[in-house]
Amino acid sequence: MLRHFVQILDFSSEELERIMELTALLKRADKEGACPRLLQGASLGMIFEEPSTRTRVSFEVAMTKLGGHALYLRPGEIHLGARESIKDTARVVSRMVDVIEARTLKHQTVLDLAKYATVPVINGLTDFNHPTQVLCDVFTMTEHAPKDKKLRDLHLVFVGDATNVCVSLMFICARLGISFTQAAPAKYQVSQAHRDMVKEACAASGARLAFTDDPAAAVADADFIYTDLWWWIGQEDEIPERREAFMPKFQVNEALLAKAPATARFMHCLPASRGVEATDEVMDGSQSVIYDQSENRLHTEKALLVWFVYPRLKRASDALLAHHRGLVEAFLG
Ligand code: CP
């Protein structure tokens, strides 16, 4: 059965842990300058309806390092949704590439691409979720967790708005048994509908979820403190109201960090509004792991590409390659 990476909850804890083990293997190989060219000759179609630095660069570089090729496809440059249906775009692009990554304004667009594509589709962020980011985040947590703690012992405290990253973090914590707290004004906390989506996952994994408007109390036993933008593209009209709701109580600054254990690490998916949801002192401080997170996007994308594409690639024998080369050379005279 063709599988896509559009939603964390579509994957079991065992599968997510296996992909993170693969990420570790590929990261180690990369550090030794020995990234295996497992996807030689393969192609990745990258659809971006919104701007991106980390997602775009990490997927393109990952594909290149694995021996493949990536195409950057923007609305206006391809017909997606404008002069051609999503169905036709998905069907056509699938005939030419081995995997599709898509960042779309609406989650439904990624769902439609996955419905009609005949190759795996990887969600590179929608208005609902950001699964590649949070898989990378948990991998980063494994690298920076206190030595005596396993994933199930960790507590991630998200301070800020219920963004797509926040919701996805709740999903992956629920799946993997990591305790998750969101500290935000009540109006900006994760919706009940999204909380209901993880009830079964929490029951199975033992993950504890909490929602509070008291960030100082929330971080008291945090292993990781995470924040994200307080407003995104399209929310410009709400900036004064949002700033009023979050500032200063929900800003991750040195005063808030001082209320957490000294071993706590600071995380941000980036891009950030420095001086808004987090201060320079925290972002550049000794407890910050934000650039490790960014780098790990590369290693996570490599693992995802290998996980989804490698088993599907046709690998011709040297004899078959020579046979076809001979036929073409004979034709050319
Ligand atoms: N975190 C993240 O997805 O960054 P980009 O928007 O730069 O891809």
mmCIF file of C-alpha atoms and ligand atoms in Angstrom:
data_model
loop_
_atom_site.group_PDB
_atom_site.id
_atom_site.type_symbol
_atom_site.label_atom_id
_atom_site.label_comp_id
_atom_site.label_asym_id
_atom_site.label_seq_id
_atom_site.Cartn_x
_atom_site.Cartn_y
_atom_site.Cartn_z
ATOM 1 C CA MET A 1 0.000 0.000 0.000
ATOM 2 C CA LEU A 2 1.275 3.461 -0.933
ATOM 3 C CA ARG A 3 1.866 5.531 2.205
ATOM 4 C CA HIS A 4 2.311 9.272 2.603
ATOM 5 C CA PHE A 5 3.759 11.438 5.375
ATOM 6 C CA VAL A 6 0.960 13.934 5.907
ATOM 7 C CA GLN A 7 0.095 13.391 9.572
ATOM 8 C CA ILE A 8 2.150 12.162 12.548
ATOM 9 C CA LEU A 9 -0.768 10.137 13.919
ATOM 10 C CA ASP A 10 -0.782 8.006 10.733
ATOM 11 C CA PHE A 11 2.428 6.424 12.055
ATOM 12 C CA SER A 12 3.026 4.107 14.992
ATOM 13 C CA SER A 13 5.547 4.896 17.715
ATOM 14 C CA GLU A 14 7.706 2.036 16.398
ATOM 15 C CA GLU A 15 7.749 3.517 12.884
ATOM 16 C CA LEU A 16 8.592 7.013 14.133
ATOM 17 C CA GLU A 17 11.375 5.613 16.313
ATOM 18 C CA ARG A 18 12.757 3.617 13.354
ATOM 19 C CA ILE A 19 12.817 6.748 11.172
ATOM 20 C CA MET A 20 14.709 8.561 13.944
ATOM 21 C CA GLU A 21 17.210 5.669 14.158
ATOM 22 C CA LEU A 22 17.682 6.003 10.395
ATOM 23 C CA THR A 23 18.154 9.759 10.872
ATOM 24 C CA ALA A 24 20.944 9.060 13.382
ATOM 25 C CA LEU A 25 22.648 6.631 10.972
ATOM 26 C CA LEU A 26 22.497 9.100 8.091
ATOM 27 C CA LYS A 27 23.656 12.004 10.258
ATOM 28 C CA ARG A 28 26.687 10.017 11.420
ATOM 29 C CA ALA A 29 27.510 9.062 7.812
ATOM 30 C CA ASP A 30 27.153 12.701 6.735
ATOM 31 C CA LYS A 31 29.498 13.886 9.482
ATOM 32 C CA GLU A 32 32.109 11.457 8.130
ATOM 33 C CA GLY A 33 31.582 12.729 4.588
ATOM 34 C CA ALA A 34 30.104 9.390 3.622
ATOM 35 C CA CYS A 35 26.414 9.927 2.919
ATOM 36 C CA PRO A 36 25.348 6.785 1.012
ATOM 37 C CA ARG A 37 23.942 7.581 -2.462
ATOM 38 C CA LEU A 38 20.872 5.451 -1.867
ATOM 39 C CA LEU A 39 18.586 7.470 -4.158
ATOM 40 C CA GLN A 40 20.849 7.733 -7.198
ATOM 41 C CA GLY A 41 18.809 8.731 -10.234
ATOM 42 C CA ALA A 42 15.672 9.482 -8.182
ATOM 43 C CA SER A 43 13.762 12.780 -8.366
ATOM 44 C CA LEU A 44 11.873 14.840 -5.788
ATOM 45 C CA GLY A 45 9.180 17.347 -6.812
ATOM 46 C CA MET A 46 8.975 20.160 -4.226
ATOM 47 C CA ILE A 47 5.754 22.210 -4.312
ATOM 48 C CA PHE A 48 5.858 25.442 -2.278
ATOM 49 C CA GLU A 49 2.801 27.693 -2.026
ATOM 50 C CA GLU A 50 4.505 29.605 0.816
ATOM 51 C CA PRO A 51 8.072 30.789 1.398
ATOM 52 C CA SER A 52 10.561 28.530 3.134
ATOM 53 C CA THR A 53 14.223 28.492 4.102
ATOM 54 C CA ARG A 54 14.736 25.327 6.159
ATOM 55 C CA THR A 55 12.233 23.039 4.448
ATOM 56 C CA ARG A 56 13.299 23.977 0.951
ATOM 57 C CA VAL A 57 17.049 23.858 1.589
ATOM 58 C CA SER A 58 16.928 20.692 3.678
ATOM 59 C CA PHE A 59 14.876 18.689 1.162
ATOM 60 C CA GLU A 60 16.909 19.824 -1.838
ATOM 61 C CA VAL A 61 20.274 19.220 -0.178
ATOM 62 C CA ALA A 62 19.091 15.900 1.275
ATOM 63 C CA MET A 63 18.067 14.658 -2.168
ATOM 64 C CA THR A 64 21.370 15.816 -3.675
ATOM 65 C CA LYS A 65 23.441 14.152 -0.966
ATOM 66 C CA LEU A 66 21.546 10.904 -1.494
ATOM 67 C CA GLY A 67 22.421 10.995 -5.200
ATOM 68 C CA GLY A 68 19.053 12.235 -6.435
ATOM 69 C CA HIS A 69 17.666 15.443 -7.885
ATOM 70 C CA ALA A 70 15.096 17.963 -6.578
ATOM 71 C CA LEU A 71 12.830 20.313 -8.548
ATOM 72 C CA TYR A 72 11.471 23.511 -6.948
ATOM 73 C CA LEU A 73 7.874 24.018 -8.128
ATOM 74 C CA ARG A 74 6.022 27.256 -7.299
ATOM 75 C CA PRO A 75 2.479 28.361 -8.113
ATOM 76 C CA GLY A 76 2.740 30.606 -11.157
ATOM 77 C CA GLU A 77 5.502 28.368 -12.490
ATOM 78 C CA ILE A 78 3.366 25.217 -12.509
ATOM 79 C CA HIS A 79 -0.380 24.920 -13.147
ATOM 80 C CA LEU A 80 -1.342 23.525 -9.729
ATOM 81 C CA GLY A 81 -4.889 24.471 -8.785
ATOM 82 C CA ALA A 82 -5.079 27.365 -11.285
ATOM 83 C CA ARG A 83 -5.091 26.074 -14.862
ATOM 84 C CA GLU A 84 -5.001 22.413 -13.867
ATOM 85 C CA SER A 85 -6.742 20.391 -11.177
ATOM 86 C CA ILE A 86 -4.785 19.073 -8.212
ATOM 87 C CA LYS A 87 -5.737 15.607 -9.392
ATOM 88 C CA ASP A 88 -4.134 16.068 -12.817
ATOM 89 C CA THR A 89 -1.035 17.721 -11.347
ATOM 90 C CA ALA A 90 -0.635 14.879 -8.837
ATOM 91 C CA ARG A 91 -1.107 12.205 -11.502
ATOM 92 C CA VAL A 92 1.258 13.851 -14.023
ATOM 93 C CA VAL A 93 4.050 14.754 -11.589
ATOM 94 C CA SER A 94 3.854 11.231 -10.131
ATOM 95 C CA ARG A 95 4.715 9.797 -13.548
ATOM 96 C CA MET A 96 7.978 11.741 -13.586
ATOM 97 C CA VAL A 97 9.270 11.914 -10.005
ATOM 98 C CA ASP A 98 9.723 9.363 -7.245
ATOM 99 C CA VAL A 99 8.398 11.458 -4.356
ATOM 100 C CA ILE A 100 6.560 14.761 -3.831
ATOM 101 C CA GLU A 101 7.102 17.233 -0.974
ATOM 102 C CA ALA A 102 4.390 19.888 -0.643
ATOM 103 C CA ARG A 103 3.990 23.030 1.474
ATOM 104 C CA THR A 104 0.475 24.274 0.886
ATOM 105 C CA LEU A 105 -1.745 26.989 2.313
ATOM 106 C CA LYS A 106 -4.589 24.561 2.971
ATOM 107 C CA HIS A 107 -4.155 21.097 4.466
ATOM 108 C CA GLN A 108 -6.815 19.820 2.073
ATOM 109 C CA THR A 109 -4.430 20.466 -0.840
ATOM 110 C CA VAL A 110 -1.865 18.051 0.599
ATOM 111 C CA LEU A 111 -4.629 15.532 1.275
ATOM 112 C CA ASP A 112 -5.786 15.861 -2.351
ATOM 113 C CA LEU A 113 -2.241 15.507 -3.670
ATOM 114 C CA ALA A 114 -1.830 12.359 -1.579
ATOM 115 C CA LYS A 115 -5.193 11.024 -2.741
ATOM 116 C CA TYR A 116 -4.270 11.212 -6.421
ATOM 117 C CA ALA A 117 -0.478 10.832 -6.414
ATOM 118 C CA THR A 118 0.974 7.458 -7.263
ATOM 119 C CA VAL A 119 4.228 8.240 -5.414
ATOM 120 C CA PRO A 120 4.661 9.148 -1.719
ATOM 121 C CA VAL A 121 3.675 12.690 -0.693
ATOM 122 C CA ILE A 122 5.483 14.376 2.219
ATOM 123 C CA ASN A 123 3.769 17.291 3.970
ATOM 124 C CA GLY A 124 6.168 20.234 4.231
ATOM 125 C CA LEU A 125 3.728 22.348 6.327
ATOM 126 C CA THR A 126 0.077 23.248 5.991
ATOM 127 C CA ASP A 127 -2.351 25.416 7.948
ATOM 128 C CA PHE A 128 -2.977 22.333 10.130
ATOM 129 C CA ASN A 129 0.354 20.670 10.822
ATOM 130 C CA HIS A 130 4.104 20.366 10.235
ATOM 131 C CA PRO A 131 5.080 16.717 10.684
ATOM 132 C CA THR A 132 8.639 16.860 9.270
ATOM 133 C CA GLN A 133 9.495 19.674 11.695
ATOM 134 C CA VAL A 134 8.329 17.851 14.795
ATOM 135 C CA LEU A 135 9.941 14.545 13.849
ATOM 136 C CA CYS A 136 13.172 16.526 13.577
ATOM 137 C CA ASP A 137 12.419 18.193 16.922
ATOM 138 C CA VAL A 138 12.023 14.936 18.795
ATOM 139 C CA PHE A 139 15.212 13.638 17.174
ATOM 140 C CA THR A 140 16.926 16.806 18.446
ATOM 141 C CA MET A 141 15.473 16.162 21.897
ATOM 142 C CA THR A 142 17.077 12.698 21.920
ATOM 143 C CA GLU A 143 20.436 14.391 21.356
ATOM 144 C CA HIS A 144 19.986 16.951 24.145
ATOM 145 C CA ALA A 145 17.929 15.102 26.758
ATOM 146 C CA PRO A 146 19.420 14.634 30.225
ATOM 147 C CA LYS A 147 21.499 11.421 30.090
ATOM 148 C CA ASP A 148 19.330 9.481 32.562
ATOM 149 C CA LYS A 149 16.064 10.195 30.710
ATOM 150 C CA LYS A 150 14.298 8.255 27.973
ATOM 151 C CA LEU A 151 11.740 9.854 25.637
ATOM 152 C CA ARG A 152 8.878 8.814 27.912
ATOM 153 C CA ASP A 153 10.493 10.636 30.870
ATOM 154 C CA LEU A 154 10.684 13.971 29.055
ATOM 155 C CA HIS A 155 8.491 17.032 29.484
ATOM 156 C CA LEU A 156 8.135 19.462 26.569
ATOM 157 C CA VAL A 157 6.599 22.833 27.424
ATOM 158 C CA PHE A 158 5.339 24.859 24.482
ATOM 159 C CA VAL A 159 4.942 28.541 25.387
ATOM 160 C CA GLY A 160 2.787 30.400 22.875
ATOM 161 C CA ASP A 161 0.099 30.185 20.230
ATOM 162 C CA ALA A 162 -1.474 26.895 19.089
ATOM 163 C CA THR A 163 0.347 27.027 15.747
ATOM 164 C CA ASN A 164 0.570 24.143 13.306
ATOM 165 C CA VAL A 165 3.932 23.294 14.903
ATOM 166 C CA CYS A 166 2.401 23.352 18.400
ATOM 167 C CA VAL A 167 -0.420 21.014 17.329
ATOM 168 C CA SER A 168 2.032 18.669 15.609
ATOM 169 C CA LEU A 169 4.243 18.623 18.708
ATOM 170 C CA MET A 170 1.200 17.596 20.742
ATOM 171 C CA PHE A 171 0.549 14.787 18.226
ATOM 172 C CA ILE A 172 4.079 13.398 18.319
ATOM 173 C CA CYS A 173 4.335 13.692 22.105
ATOM 174 C CA ALA A 174 1.031 11.839 22.433
ATOM 175 C CA ARG A 175 2.265 9.096 20.115
ATOM 176 C CA LEU A 176 5.681 8.685 21.768
ATOM 177 C CA GLY A 177 4.675 9.083 25.426
ATOM 178 C CA ILE A 178 6.333 12.474 25.988
ATOM 179 C CA SER A 179 4.577 14.785 28.453
ATOM 180 C CA PHE A 180 3.367 17.941 26.727
ATOM 181 C CA THR A 181 2.201 21.238 28.208
ATOM 182 C CA GLN A 182 1.049 24.292 26.286
ATOM 183 C CA ALA A 183 1.223 27.584 28.184
ATOM 184 C CA ALA A 184 -0.877 30.254 26.453
ATOM 185 C CA PRO A 185 -3.842 32.541 27.071
ATOM 186 C CA ALA A 186 -7.017 30.407 26.959
ATOM 187 C CA LYS A 187 -8.043 31.854 23.587
ATOM 188 C CA TYR A 188 -4.801 30.650 21.981
ATOM 189 C CA GLN A 189 -4.694 27.141 23.423
ATOM 190 C CA VAL A 190 -5.038 23.990 21.273
ATOM 191 C CA SER A 191 -8.686 23.449 20.300
ATOM 192 C CA GLN A 192 -10.765 20.719 21.895
ATOM 193 C CA ALA A 193 -11.183 19.095 18.466
ATOM 194 C CA HIS A 194 -7.418 18.727 18.117
ATOM 195 C CA ARG A 195 -7.055 17.509 21.721
ATOM 196 C CA ASP A 196 -9.715 14.881 21.036
ATOM 197 C CA MET A 197 -7.609 13.556 18.138
ATOM 198 C CA VAL A 198 -4.907 12.329 20.543
ATOM 199 C CA LYS A 199 -7.006 10.687 23.254
ATOM 200 C CA GLU A 200 -6.306 7.164 22.028
ATOM 201 C CA ALA A 201 -2.631 7.889 21.415
ATOM 202 C CA CYS A 202 -2.223 9.229 24.966
ATOM 203 C CA ALA A 203 -4.031 6.244 26.448
ATOM 204 C CA ALA A 204 -1.687 3.894 24.560
ATOM 205 C CA SER A 205 1.571 5.745 25.220
ATOM 206 C CA GLY A 206 0.912 7.171 28.675
ATOM 207 C CA ALA A 207 1.639 10.723 27.494
ATOM 208 C CA ARG A 208 0.282 13.422 29.800
ATOM 209 C CA LEU A 209 -1.104 16.592 28.228
ATOM 210 C CA ALA A 210 -1.726 19.849 30.060
ATOM 211 C CA PHE A 211 -2.910 23.324 29.065
ATOM 212 C CA THR A 212 -2.346 26.351 31.262
ATOM 213 C CA ASP A 213 -2.093 30.124 31.221
ATOM 214 C CA ASP A 214 0.752 30.017 33.769
ATOM 215 C CA PRO A 215 4.075 29.666 31.872
ATOM 216 C CA ALA A 216 6.210 30.104 34.992
ATOM 217 C CA ALA A 217 4.601 27.106 36.690
ATOM 218 C CA ALA A 218 4.657 25.090 33.445
ATOM 219 C CA VAL A 219 8.420 25.377 32.917
ATOM 220 C CA ALA A 220 9.314 24.443 36.518
ATOM 221 C CA ASP A 221 10.034 20.832 35.526
ATOM 222 C CA ALA A 222 10.532 21.317 31.770
ATOM 223 C CA ASP A 223 13.239 19.450 29.882
ATOM 224 C CA PHE A 224 12.534 21.476 26.736
ATOM 225 C CA ILE A 225 10.911 24.886 26.334
ATOM 226 C CA TYR A 226 9.630 25.525 22.822
ATOM 227 C CA THR A 227 8.070 28.555 21.216
ATOM 228 C CA ASP A 228 6.951 29.685 17.767
ATOM 229 C CA LEU A 229 5.756 32.886 16.076
ATOM 230 C CA TRP A 230 2.775 34.646 17.680
ATOM 231 C CA TRP A 231 1.362 35.520 14.253
ATOM 232 C CA TRP A 232 1.861 34.199 10.741
ATOM 233 C CA ILE A 233 1.224 35.328 7.158
ATOM 234 C CA GLY A 234 -2.445 36.353 6.887
ATOM 235 C CA GLN A 235 -2.756 37.258 10.599
ATOM 236 C CA GLU A 236 -1.294 40.768 10.264
ATOM 237 C CA ASP A 237 -4.635 42.361 11.272
ATOM 238 C CA GLU A 238 -4.469 40.506 14.601
ATOM 239 C CA ILE A 239 -0.958 41.654 15.550
ATOM 240 C CA PRO A 240 -1.995 44.309 18.150
ATOM 241 C CA GLU A 241 -4.466 41.929 19.820
ATOM 242 C CA ARG A 242 -2.003 39.043 19.836
ATOM 243 C CA ARG A 243 0.879 41.161 21.109
ATOM 244 C CA GLU A 244 -1.352 42.394 23.931
ATOM 245 C CA ALA A 245 -2.377 38.816 24.829
ATOM 246 C CA PHE A 246 1.127 37.313 24.874
ATOM 247 C CA MET A 247 3.505 40.116 25.893
ATOM 248 C CA PRO A 248 5.246 40.055 28.346
ATOM 249 C CA LYS A 249 3.908 37.027 30.236
ATOM 250 C CA PHE A 250 4.437 34.454 27.453
ATOM 251 C CA GLN A 251 7.737 35.720 26.065
ATOM 252 C CA VAL A 252 10.570 33.226 26.560
ATOM 253 C CA ASN A 253 13.166 35.477 28.174
ATOM 254 C CA GLU A 254 15.892 35.000 30.762
ATOM 255 C CA ALA A 255 13.440 35.536 33.635
ATOM 256 C CA LEU A 256 11.200 32.688 32.396
ATOM 257 C CA LEU A 257 14.161 30.434 31.592
ATOM 258 C CA ALA A 258 15.478 30.980 35.140
ATOM 259 C CA LYS A 259 12.307 29.318 36.467
ATOM 260 C CA ALA A 260 13.157 26.088 34.574
ATOM 261 C CA PRO A 261 15.793 23.507 35.562
ATOM 262 C CA ALA A 262 19.316 24.498 34.502
ATOM 263 C CA THR A 263 19.360 21.441 32.220
ATOM 264 C CA ALA A 264 16.312 22.657 30.244
ATOM 265 C CA ARG A 265 16.952 23.393 26.578
ATOM 266 C CA PHE A 266 15.324 26.097 24.450
ATOM 267 C CA MET A 267 13.820 25.195 21.048
ATOM 268 C CA HIS A 268 12.264 27.170 18.188
ATOM 269 C CA CYS A 269 11.346 25.841 14.749
ATOM 270 C CA LEU A 270 12.337 29.195 13.161
ATOM 271 C CA PRO A 271 11.829 31.616 11.529
ATOM 272 C CA ALA A 272 11.588 33.721 14.694
ATOM 273 C CA SER A 273 10.614 37.277 15.493
ATOM 274 C CA ARG A 274 13.564 38.002 17.759
ATOM 275 C CA GLY A 275 12.574 40.119 20.746
ATOM 276 C CA VAL A 276 8.929 39.090 20.395
ATOM 277 C CA GLU A 277 8.196 35.452 21.335
ATOM 278 C CA ALA A 278 11.810 34.947 22.521
ATOM 279 C CA THR A 279 14.669 37.276 23.335
ATOM 280 C CA ASP A 280 18.117 37.341 21.751
ATOM 281 C CA GLU A 281 19.615 36.339 25.125
ATOM 282 C CA VAL A 282 17.610 33.109 25.145
ATOM 283 C CA MET A 283 17.921 32.347 21.421
ATOM 284 C CA ASP A 284 21.700 32.834 21.481
ATOM 285 C CA GLY A 285 22.209 31.563 25.032
ATOM 286 C CA SER A 286 23.931 28.400 26.214
ATOM 287 C CA GLN A 287 20.622 26.538 26.662
ATOM 288 C CA SER A 288 19.493 27.155 23.084
ATOM 289 C CA VAL A 289 19.550 24.270 20.570
ATOM 290 C CA ILE A 290 17.801 26.134 17.741
ATOM 291 C CA TYR A 291 20.529 25.675 15.148
ATOM 292 C CA ASP A 292 20.902 21.980 15.968
ATOM 293 C CA GLN A 293 17.165 21.757 15.251
ATOM 294 C CA SER A 294 17.619 23.498 11.908
ATOM 295 C CA GLU A 295 20.531 21.268 10.904
ATOM 296 C CA ASN A 296 18.564 18.200 11.912
ATOM 297 C CA ARG A 297 15.908 19.102 9.345
ATOM 298 C CA LEU A 298 18.504 18.011 6.761
ATOM 299 C CA HIS A 299 19.162 14.653 8.413
ATOM 300 C CA THR A 300 15.453 14.046 9.044
ATOM 301 C CA GLU A 301 14.567 14.784 5.407
ATOM 302 C CA LYS A 302 17.290 12.336 4.290
ATOM 303 C CA ALA A 303 15.772 9.648 6.514
ATOM 304 C CA LEU A 304 12.228 10.361 5.287
ATOM 305 C CA LEU A 305 13.306 10.294 1.638
ATOM 306 C CA VAL A 306 15.184 7.027 2.093
ATOM 307 C CA TRP A 307 12.324 5.513 4.138
ATOM 308 C CA PHE A 308 9.712 6.298 1.509
ATOM 309 C CA VAL A 309 11.659 6.104 -1.760
ATOM 310 C CA TYR A 310 14.451 3.520 -1.404
ATOM 311 C CA PRO A 311 12.149 0.466 -1.119
ATOM 312 C CA ARG A 312 10.286 1.579 -4.289
ATOM 313 C CA LEU A 313 13.308 2.163 -6.559
ATOM 314 C CA LYS A 314 14.053 -0.236 -9.365
ATOM 315 C CA ARG A 315 17.714 -1.190 -9.171
ATOM 316 C CA ALA A 316 18.869 -2.689 -12.460
ATOM 317 C CA SER A 317 21.741 -5.188 -12.498
ATOM 318 C CA ASP A 318 25.004 -4.205 -14.177
ATOM 319 C CA ALA A 319 24.178 -6.754 -16.915
ATOM 320 C CA LEU A 320 20.791 -5.142 -17.622
ATOM 321 C CA LEU A 321 22.353 -1.658 -17.664
ATOM 322 C CA ALA A 322 25.008 -2.864 -20.118
ATOM 323 C CA HIS A 323 22.356 -4.539 -22.295
ATOM 324 C CA HIS A 324 20.324 -1.326 -22.681
ATOM 325 C CA ARG A 325 23.394 0.823 -23.149
ATOM 326 C CA GLY A 326 24.481 -1.577 -25.896
ATOM 327 C CA LEU A 327 21.099 -1.345 -27.626
ATOM 328 C CA VAL A 328 21.197 2.473 -27.657
ATOM 329 C CA GLU A 329 24.846 2.591 -28.763
ATOM 330 C CA ALA A 330 24.079 0.142 -31.572
ATOM 331 C CA PHE A 331 21.138 2.301 -32.642
ATOM 332 C CA LEU A 332 23.330 5.399 -32.701
ATOM 333 C CA GLY A 333 25.907 3.547 -34.765
HETATM 334 N N1 CP B 1 10.688 25.625 10.340
HETATM 335 C C1 CP B 1 10.425 25.774 9.018
HETATM 336 O O1 CP B 1 9.620 25.048 8.436
HETATM 337 O O2 CP B 1 11.165 26.729 8.406
HETATM 338 P P1 CP B 1 10.907 27.262 6.916
HETATM 339 O O3 CP B 1 9.589 27.987 6.911
HETATM 340 O O4 CP B 1 12.074 28.171 6.656
HETATM 341 O O5 CP B 1 10.890 26.079 5.989
#
